[in-house]
Short mmCIF file of C-alpha atoms and ligand atoms in Angstrom, two decimals:
data_model
loop_
_atom_site.label_atom_id
_atom_site.label_comp_id
_atom_site.label_asym_id
_atom_site.label_seq_id
_atom_site.Cartn_x
_atom_site.Cartn_y
_atom_site.Cartn_z
CA MET A 17 -13.77 -44.25 -68.92
CA ARG A 18 -16.86 -43.65 -66.79
CA GLU A 19 -15.98 -46.70 -64.76
CA LYS A 20 -12.48 -45.41 -64.30
CA LEU A 21 -13.84 -42.07 -63.01
CA ALA A 22 -16.27 -43.85 -60.66
CA GLU A 23 -13.36 -45.88 -59.27
CA ILE A 24 -11.27 -42.76 -58.75
CA LYS A 25 -14.16 -41.05 -57.00
CA LYS A 26 -14.73 -44.01 -54.72
CA ALA A 27 -11.04 -44.28 -53.85
CA PHE A 28 -10.96 -40.56 -53.12
CA GLU A 29 -14.02 -40.73 -50.85
CA GLU A 30 -12.41 -43.44 -48.75
CA LYS A 31 -9.09 -41.71 -48.47
CA ILE A 32 -10.48 -38.29 -47.64
CA GLU A 33 -12.43 -39.76 -44.72
CA GLN A 34 -9.21 -41.15 -43.31
CA ALA A 35 -7.14 -37.99 -43.79
CA LYS A 36 -6.51 -36.67 -40.31
CA THR A 37 -4.10 -33.80 -40.98
CA GLN A 38 -3.77 -30.83 -43.30
CA ASP A 39 -0.65 -32.49 -44.75
CA GLY A 40 -2.59 -35.66 -45.45
CA ILE A 41 -5.18 -33.67 -47.39
CA GLU A 42 -2.52 -31.84 -49.33
CA ASN A 43 -1.05 -35.21 -50.35
CA LEU A 44 -4.50 -36.28 -51.57
CA ARG A 45 -4.83 -33.13 -53.61
CA VAL A 46 -1.55 -33.89 -55.36
CA GLU A 47 -2.50 -37.54 -55.80
CA PHE A 48 -5.83 -36.73 -57.49
CA LEU A 49 -5.57 -33.23 -58.97
CA GLY A 50 -1.83 -32.70 -59.39
CA LYS A 51 -0.06 -32.60 -62.79
CA LYS A 52 0.53 -36.33 -62.62
CA GLY A 53 -2.63 -36.91 -60.63
CA LEU A 54 -5.29 -39.55 -61.27
CA ILE A 55 -7.94 -37.19 -62.59
CA THR A 56 -5.46 -35.32 -64.71
CA GLY A 57 -4.43 -38.71 -66.11
CA VAL A 58 -8.02 -39.47 -67.15
CA MET A 59 -8.36 -36.04 -68.76
CA LYS A 60 -5.34 -36.82 -70.88
CA LEU A 61 -7.08 -39.91 -72.25
CA MET A 62 -9.84 -37.67 -73.55
CA GLY A 63 -7.95 -37.20 -76.86
CA GLY A 64 -8.43 -40.87 -77.72
CA LEU A 65 -12.20 -40.65 -77.65
CA SER A 66 -14.48 -40.12 -80.58
CA PRO A 67 -15.99 -36.63 -80.97
CA GLU A 68 -19.41 -38.01 -79.99
CA GLU A 69 -18.16 -39.53 -76.78
CA ARG A 70 -16.03 -36.60 -75.78
CA PRO A 71 -18.56 -34.04 -74.40
CA ALA A 72 -20.26 -36.48 -72.02
CA ALA A 73 -16.94 -37.90 -70.85
CA GLY A 74 -15.55 -34.39 -70.42
CA GLN A 75 -18.59 -33.47 -68.40
CA ALA A 76 -18.22 -36.53 -66.19
CA ALA A 77 -14.51 -35.85 -65.61
CA ASN A 78 -15.22 -32.24 -64.71
CA ASP A 79 -17.93 -33.31 -62.27
CA VAL A 80 -15.53 -35.63 -60.48
CA ARG A 81 -12.87 -32.98 -60.43
CA ALA A 82 -15.30 -30.42 -59.00
CA PHE A 83 -16.43 -32.93 -56.43
CA VAL A 84 -12.85 -33.66 -55.34
CA GLU A 85 -12.01 -29.98 -55.12
CA SER A 86 -14.99 -29.08 -53.00
CA ARG A 87 -14.61 -32.11 -50.76
CA ILE A 88 -10.96 -31.19 -50.12
CA ALA A 89 -11.93 -27.63 -49.14
CA GLU A 90 -14.66 -28.94 -46.86
CA ARG A 91 -12.41 -31.51 -45.24
CA LYS A 92 -9.75 -28.87 -44.57
CA LYS A 93 -12.31 -26.76 -42.77
CA GLU A 94 -13.55 -29.72 -40.73
CA LEU A 95 -10.01 -30.54 -39.67
CA ARG A 96 -9.25 -26.97 -38.64
CA GLN A 97 -12.36 -26.99 -36.45
CA LEU A 98 -11.32 -30.34 -34.94
CA GLU A 99 -7.83 -29.06 -34.22
CA LEU A 100 -9.25 -25.97 -32.52
CA GLU A 101 -11.52 -28.06 -30.33
CA ARG A 102 -8.67 -30.37 -29.41
CA SER A 103 -6.38 -27.51 -28.40
CA LEU A 104 -9.15 -25.83 -26.38
CA GLU A 105 -9.60 -29.06 -24.48
CA LYS A 106 -5.89 -29.43 -23.88
CA GLU A 107 -5.28 -25.85 -22.79
CA VAL A 108 -8.23 -25.62 -20.45
CA ILE A 109 -7.48 -23.47 -17.35
CA ASP A 110 -8.61 -24.75 -13.97
CA VAL A 111 -9.72 -21.61 -12.18
CA THR A 112 -10.24 -23.56 -8.98
CA MET A 113 -6.55 -24.41 -8.71
CA PRO A 114 -4.80 -22.74 -5.75
CA ALA A 115 -2.77 -19.70 -6.85
CA THR A 116 0.93 -19.21 -6.17
CA PRO A 117 0.98 -17.39 -2.86
CA ALA A 118 1.90 -13.70 -3.18
CA ALA A 119 4.05 -12.20 -0.43
CA GLN A 120 1.85 -9.83 1.51
CA GLY A 121 3.11 -6.59 2.98
CA SER A 122 2.19 -5.25 6.38
CA LEU A 123 1.85 -1.85 8.02
CA HIS A 124 5.10 -0.34 9.21
CA PRO A 125 5.25 -0.58 13.03
CA LEU A 126 5.35 3.23 13.30
CA ASN A 127 2.24 3.53 11.14
CA LYS A 128 0.64 0.81 13.16
CA VAL A 129 1.04 2.54 16.52
CA THR A 130 0.07 5.87 14.93
CA GLU A 131 -3.12 4.33 13.56
CA GLU A 132 -3.93 2.80 16.93
CA MET A 133 -3.41 6.12 18.69
CA LYS A 134 -5.54 7.94 16.14
CA ARG A 135 -8.34 5.44 16.53
CA LEU A 136 -8.20 5.77 20.30
CA PHE A 137 -8.34 9.58 20.35
CA ILE A 138 -10.93 9.80 17.56
CA GLY A 139 -13.01 7.49 19.76
CA MET A 140 -12.72 10.10 22.53
CA GLY A 141 -14.04 12.84 20.23
CA TYR A 142 -10.78 14.26 18.88
CA GLU A 143 -10.33 15.46 15.31
CA VAL A 144 -7.11 14.98 13.33
CA ALA A 145 -5.34 18.23 12.39
CA GLU A 146 -2.39 18.72 10.08
CA GLY A 147 0.36 21.29 9.96
CA PRO A 148 3.32 22.02 7.72
CA GLU A 149 6.69 20.33 8.21
CA VAL A 150 8.46 23.36 6.74
CA GLU A 151 7.46 25.92 9.32
CA TYR A 152 7.86 29.52 10.34
CA ASP A 153 10.01 30.17 13.39
CA TYR A 154 6.94 31.88 14.85
CA TYR A 155 4.80 28.70 15.03
CA ASN A 156 7.60 26.37 16.07
CA PHE A 157 9.12 28.61 18.76
CA GLU A 158 7.94 32.15 19.25
CA ALA A 159 4.20 31.59 19.68
CA LEU A 160 5.05 28.74 22.06
CA ASN A 161 6.86 31.10 24.46
CA LEU A 162 10.26 30.36 22.98
CA PRO A 163 11.41 33.80 21.79
CA GLU A 164 14.70 34.33 19.99
CA GLY A 165 17.62 33.58 22.27
CA HIS A 166 15.58 31.37 24.60
CA PRO A 167 17.94 28.68 25.96
CA ALA A 168 15.38 25.90 25.39
CA ARG A 169 15.80 26.38 21.63
CA ASP A 170 19.29 24.92 21.93
CA THR A 171 17.99 21.55 23.07
CA GLN A 172 16.13 21.23 19.77
CA ASP A 173 18.96 21.46 17.26
CA THR A 174 17.08 22.97 14.43
CA PHE A 175 17.48 22.65 10.68
CA TYR A 176 17.09 26.23 9.48
CA ILE A 177 16.11 26.98 5.90
CA THR A 178 16.26 30.75 6.31
CA ASP A 179 16.40 32.89 9.46
CA LYS A 180 12.65 32.64 9.80
CA ILE A 181 11.87 29.29 8.18
CA LEU A 182 12.85 25.88 9.53
CA LEU A 183 11.95 22.21 9.63
CA ARG A 184 9.61 21.92 12.60
CA THR A 185 11.25 20.41 15.67
CA GLN A 186 7.96 19.55 17.35
CA THR A 187 4.32 19.02 16.40
CA SER A 188 3.41 21.60 19.07
CA SER A 189 3.48 24.13 16.21
CA VAL A 190 0.16 22.68 15.05
CA GLN A 191 -1.44 23.88 18.32
CA ILE A 192 -0.95 27.47 17.17
CA HIS A 193 -2.30 26.85 13.64
CA VAL A 194 -5.39 25.20 15.10
CA MET A 195 -6.07 27.89 17.70
CA GLU A 196 -5.64 30.65 15.10
CA HIS A 197 -8.44 29.18 13.01
CA LYS A 198 -10.74 27.53 15.48
CA LYS A 199 -12.19 28.72 18.74
CA PRO A 200 -13.01 26.47 21.72
CA PRO A 201 -14.19 23.84 22.23
CA ILE A 202 -11.05 22.40 20.61
CA ARG A 203 -10.11 18.75 20.74
CA ILE A 204 -7.45 17.74 18.21
CA ILE A 205 -4.57 15.39 17.70
CA SER A 206 -1.86 15.89 15.11
CA PRO A 207 0.53 13.11 14.19
CA GLY A 208 3.50 13.86 11.99
CA LYS A 209 7.20 14.09 11.26
CA VAL A 210 9.57 16.37 13.14
CA TYR A 211 13.25 17.15 12.47
CA ARG A 212 16.27 17.77 14.64
CA ALA A 213 19.93 17.98 13.73
CA ASP A 214 20.84 14.87 15.72
CA ASN A 215 23.14 12.11 14.55
CA LEU A 216 21.50 8.76 14.00
CA ASP A 217 22.14 6.33 16.84
CA ALA A 218 20.19 3.74 18.84
CA THR A 219 18.01 6.42 20.47
CA HIS A 220 18.24 9.44 18.13
CA SER A 221 17.24 10.17 14.57
CA PRO A 222 17.21 13.45 12.61
CA ILE A 223 13.66 12.58 11.57
CA PHE A 224 11.15 11.14 13.98
CA HIS A 225 7.44 11.26 14.70
CA GLN A 226 5.26 12.83 17.34
CA LEU A 227 1.58 12.89 18.04
CA GLU A 228 0.40 16.18 19.48
CA GLY A 229 -2.82 16.55 21.45
CA LEU A 230 -4.68 19.74 22.36
CA VAL A 231 -7.90 20.29 24.28
CA VAL A 232 -9.23 23.77 25.02
CA ASP A 233 -12.60 24.41 26.59
CA LYS A 234 -14.25 25.94 29.65
CA GLY A 235 -13.21 24.27 32.88
CA VAL A 236 -10.54 21.90 31.52
CA THR A 237 -8.30 20.74 34.39
CA MET A 238 -5.12 18.80 35.05
CA GLY A 239 -7.41 15.99 36.26
CA ASP A 240 -8.86 15.76 32.73
CA LEU A 241 -5.33 15.56 31.34
CA LYS A 242 -4.34 12.80 33.74
CA GLY A 243 -7.52 10.82 33.08
CA THR A 244 -6.99 11.09 29.32
CA LEU A 245 -3.38 9.93 29.58
CA GLU A 246 -4.41 7.00 31.75
CA VAL A 247 -6.85 5.85 29.09
CA TYR A 248 -4.10 6.26 26.51
CA ALA A 249 -1.51 4.32 28.54
CA LYS A 250 -3.83 1.40 29.27
CA ALA A 251 -4.90 1.15 25.62
CA MET A 252 -1.31 1.30 24.42
CA PHE A 253 0.54 -0.75 27.01
CA GLY A 254 -2.09 -2.93 28.64
CA GLU A 255 -4.88 -2.76 31.25
CA ASN A 256 -2.53 -2.95 34.25
CA THR A 257 -0.38 -0.02 33.19
CA LYS A 258 0.07 2.83 35.66
CA ILE A 259 1.26 6.32 34.82
CA ARG A 260 3.27 8.83 36.78
CA LEU A 261 3.64 12.54 36.11
CA ARG A 262 7.05 14.02 36.88
CA PRO A 263 7.22 17.83 37.14
CA HIS A 264 9.12 19.26 34.19
CA HIS A 265 9.44 22.50 32.29
CA PHE A 266 8.01 23.21 28.87
CA PRO A 267 7.72 26.92 28.00
CA PHE A 268 4.26 26.55 26.44
CA THR A 269 2.59 24.71 29.33
CA GLU A 270 2.24 25.59 32.99
CA PRO A 271 2.39 23.41 34.96
CA SER A 272 4.24 20.89 32.79
CA ALA A 273 5.10 17.25 33.31
CA GLU A 274 6.87 14.32 31.75
CA VAL A 275 4.88 11.14 31.83
CA ASP A 276 6.21 7.65 32.51
CA VAL A 277 4.30 4.39 32.19
CA THR A 278 5.04 1.24 34.16
CA CYS A 279 7.20 -1.00 32.02
CA TRP A 280 4.95 -3.45 30.14
CA GLY A 281 7.91 -5.86 30.04
CA CYS A 282 8.38 -6.36 33.80
CA GLY A 283 5.35 -4.58 35.25
CA GLY A 284 7.61 -2.19 37.15
CA LYS A 285 10.21 -4.52 38.67
CA GLY A 286 12.97 -3.42 36.33
CA CYS A 287 14.23 -5.20 33.23
CA ARG A 288 16.23 -4.78 30.04
CA ILE A 289 13.49 -2.78 28.33
CA CYS A 290 13.16 -0.11 31.07
CA LYS A 291 16.90 -0.36 31.84
CA GLY A 292 16.08 -1.44 35.38
CA GLU A 293 13.90 1.61 36.07
CA GLY A 294 10.49 -0.06 36.06
CA TRP A 295 9.18 3.02 34.23
CA VAL A 296 9.43 4.19 30.64
CA GLU A 297 9.07 7.84 29.62
CA VAL A 298 6.58 8.23 26.78
CA LEU A 299 5.44 11.85 26.53
CA GLY A 300 5.47 15.46 27.67
CA CYS A 301 2.37 17.39 28.67
CA GLY A 302 0.91 20.25 30.65
CA MET A 303 -1.76 22.92 30.93
CA VAL A 304 -1.64 25.33 27.99
CA HIS A 305 0.17 28.51 29.07
CA PRO A 306 -2.15 31.56 29.30
CA ASP A 307 0.20 33.56 27.06
CA VAL A 308 -0.11 30.95 24.33
CA LEU A 309 -3.91 31.14 24.50
CA ARG A 310 -3.86 34.93 24.51
CA ARG A 311 -1.59 35.03 21.47
CA CYS A 312 -4.27 33.05 19.60
CA ASP A 313 -7.07 35.34 20.76
CA ILE A 314 -8.44 32.89 23.29
CA ASP A 315 -9.23 34.44 26.68
CA PRO A 316 -7.43 32.47 29.43
CA GLU A 317 -9.87 33.90 31.97
CA VAL A 318 -12.65 32.01 30.22
CA TYR A 319 -10.91 28.99 28.74
CA SER A 320 -8.24 26.57 29.83
CA GLY A 321 -6.65 23.65 28.08
CA PHE A 322 -4.17 20.83 28.19
CA ALA A 323 -1.67 19.60 25.63
CA PHE A 324 0.56 16.61 25.21
CA GLY A 325 3.22 15.43 22.80
CA ILE A 326 3.76 11.70 22.42
CA GLY A 327 6.95 10.28 20.94
CA ILE A 328 5.81 7.71 18.39
CA GLU A 329 9.17 5.94 17.98
CA ARG A 330 9.50 5.85 21.74
CA THR A 331 6.06 4.31 22.06
CA ALA A 332 6.83 1.74 19.36
CA LEU A 333 10.18 0.88 20.98
CA ALA A 334 8.50 0.36 24.34
CA ARG A 335 5.51 -1.41 22.89
CA TYR A 336 7.43 -3.92 20.78
CA GLY A 337 10.55 -4.27 22.91
CA VAL A 338 12.80 -3.00 20.13
CA SER A 339 16.13 -1.75 21.44
CA ASP A 340 17.49 0.15 18.45
CA LEU A 341 15.53 2.95 16.82
CA ARG A 342 17.47 2.59 13.57
CA GLN A 343 15.65 -0.63 12.83
CA PHE A 344 12.50 1.39 12.14
CA PHE A 345 14.25 3.21 9.30
CA GLU A 346 16.38 0.50 7.73
CA ASN A 347 13.33 -1.18 6.16
CA ASP A 348 14.63 -4.71 6.45
CA VAL A 349 11.57 -6.85 5.70
CA ARG A 350 12.77 -9.51 8.15
CA PHE A 351 12.31 -6.88 10.87
CA LEU A 352 9.19 -5.23 9.47
CA GLY A 353 7.44 -8.55 8.86
CA GLN A 354 7.28 -9.25 12.60
CA PHE A 355 4.60 -6.71 13.44
N1 DAH B 417 6.90 19.45 22.05
C1 DAH B 417 7.55 18.77 23.18
C2 DAH B 417 8.84 18.12 22.69
O1 DAH B 417 9.00 17.95 21.53
C3 DAH B 417 6.64 17.74 23.77
C4 DAH B 417 5.48 18.37 24.46
C5 DAH B 417 5.55 18.72 25.78
C6 DAH B 417 4.30 18.63 23.77
C7 DAH B 417 4.49 19.28 26.45
C8 DAH B 417 3.22 19.21 24.42
C9 DAH B 417 3.35 19.53 25.77
O2 DAH B 417 2.06 19.47 23.82
O3 DAH B 417 2.28 20.09 26.40
O4 DAH B 417 9.65 17.78 23.48
#
């Protein structure tokens, strides 16, 4: 019987070494320890032994059984570890592999020209000021020499919220806010949205953007204004750009002018972009009207100033040779991706 047990043990040791899967081990457990298993079979023979032989044989059988049980548990653990290692090897991630390219966005062309303008004027010592888009009539019109009934109000078809509150039609309203709170020297720009009750077409939109500029100090002249605008035009449209000031009327500046730049497309000869003119209008400007200064408690006998209002869409149209303003608002990525 001892020999039989030794044989079983030996057979088990060989087989367990070769078991490569959890299933294989389970089969071994059934083969050796199951109801009809080899060890169980030996145990059953125990009855045929003499009482003297029985304890030692029982002990030996139990030892083998215990050995088989513990070896099975051990082998299961070893296999689990092996399987883990194998799967870690297989599922290894190569962090040096090139990633799937992600589509990258870009600045909207209107934001792009706005940012460029801001950078330029900040470089010349200007600060950026903000004002409300929902505005009092006073700041948008009255304080800018456009009292009730003034005919120039009609050209800016206004969205009224109440009799006294409206969506600002021009960033010039920010001039008044700034001068109410700050005394000269003043040097600010204010980019932002403005609103007019216009129908959307190739050159009009009920929402568009302006960048206002205001400088107030002692001894500020029209020459300073022109020099500033020249720097602006060259930075925006190229070194060879020339500007021309055409006399115009704005109620809040005196004298006032509209400013054209030589067409960057043809250099002034006339082309599709400037509609054959050679010049493109980009802004309005002038010397701040004494009444406007006085209304903000700034003495026009001591101080003078200039102001300008740049059309941002207009600048972007001219700059990029876009012919239809609506493209800026349709947000077609095929268009936006070009800038
Ligand atoms: N606010 C004017 C407009 O919307 C543009 C303008 C003209 C602004 C002359 C100014 C200025 O600051 O001095 O048409």
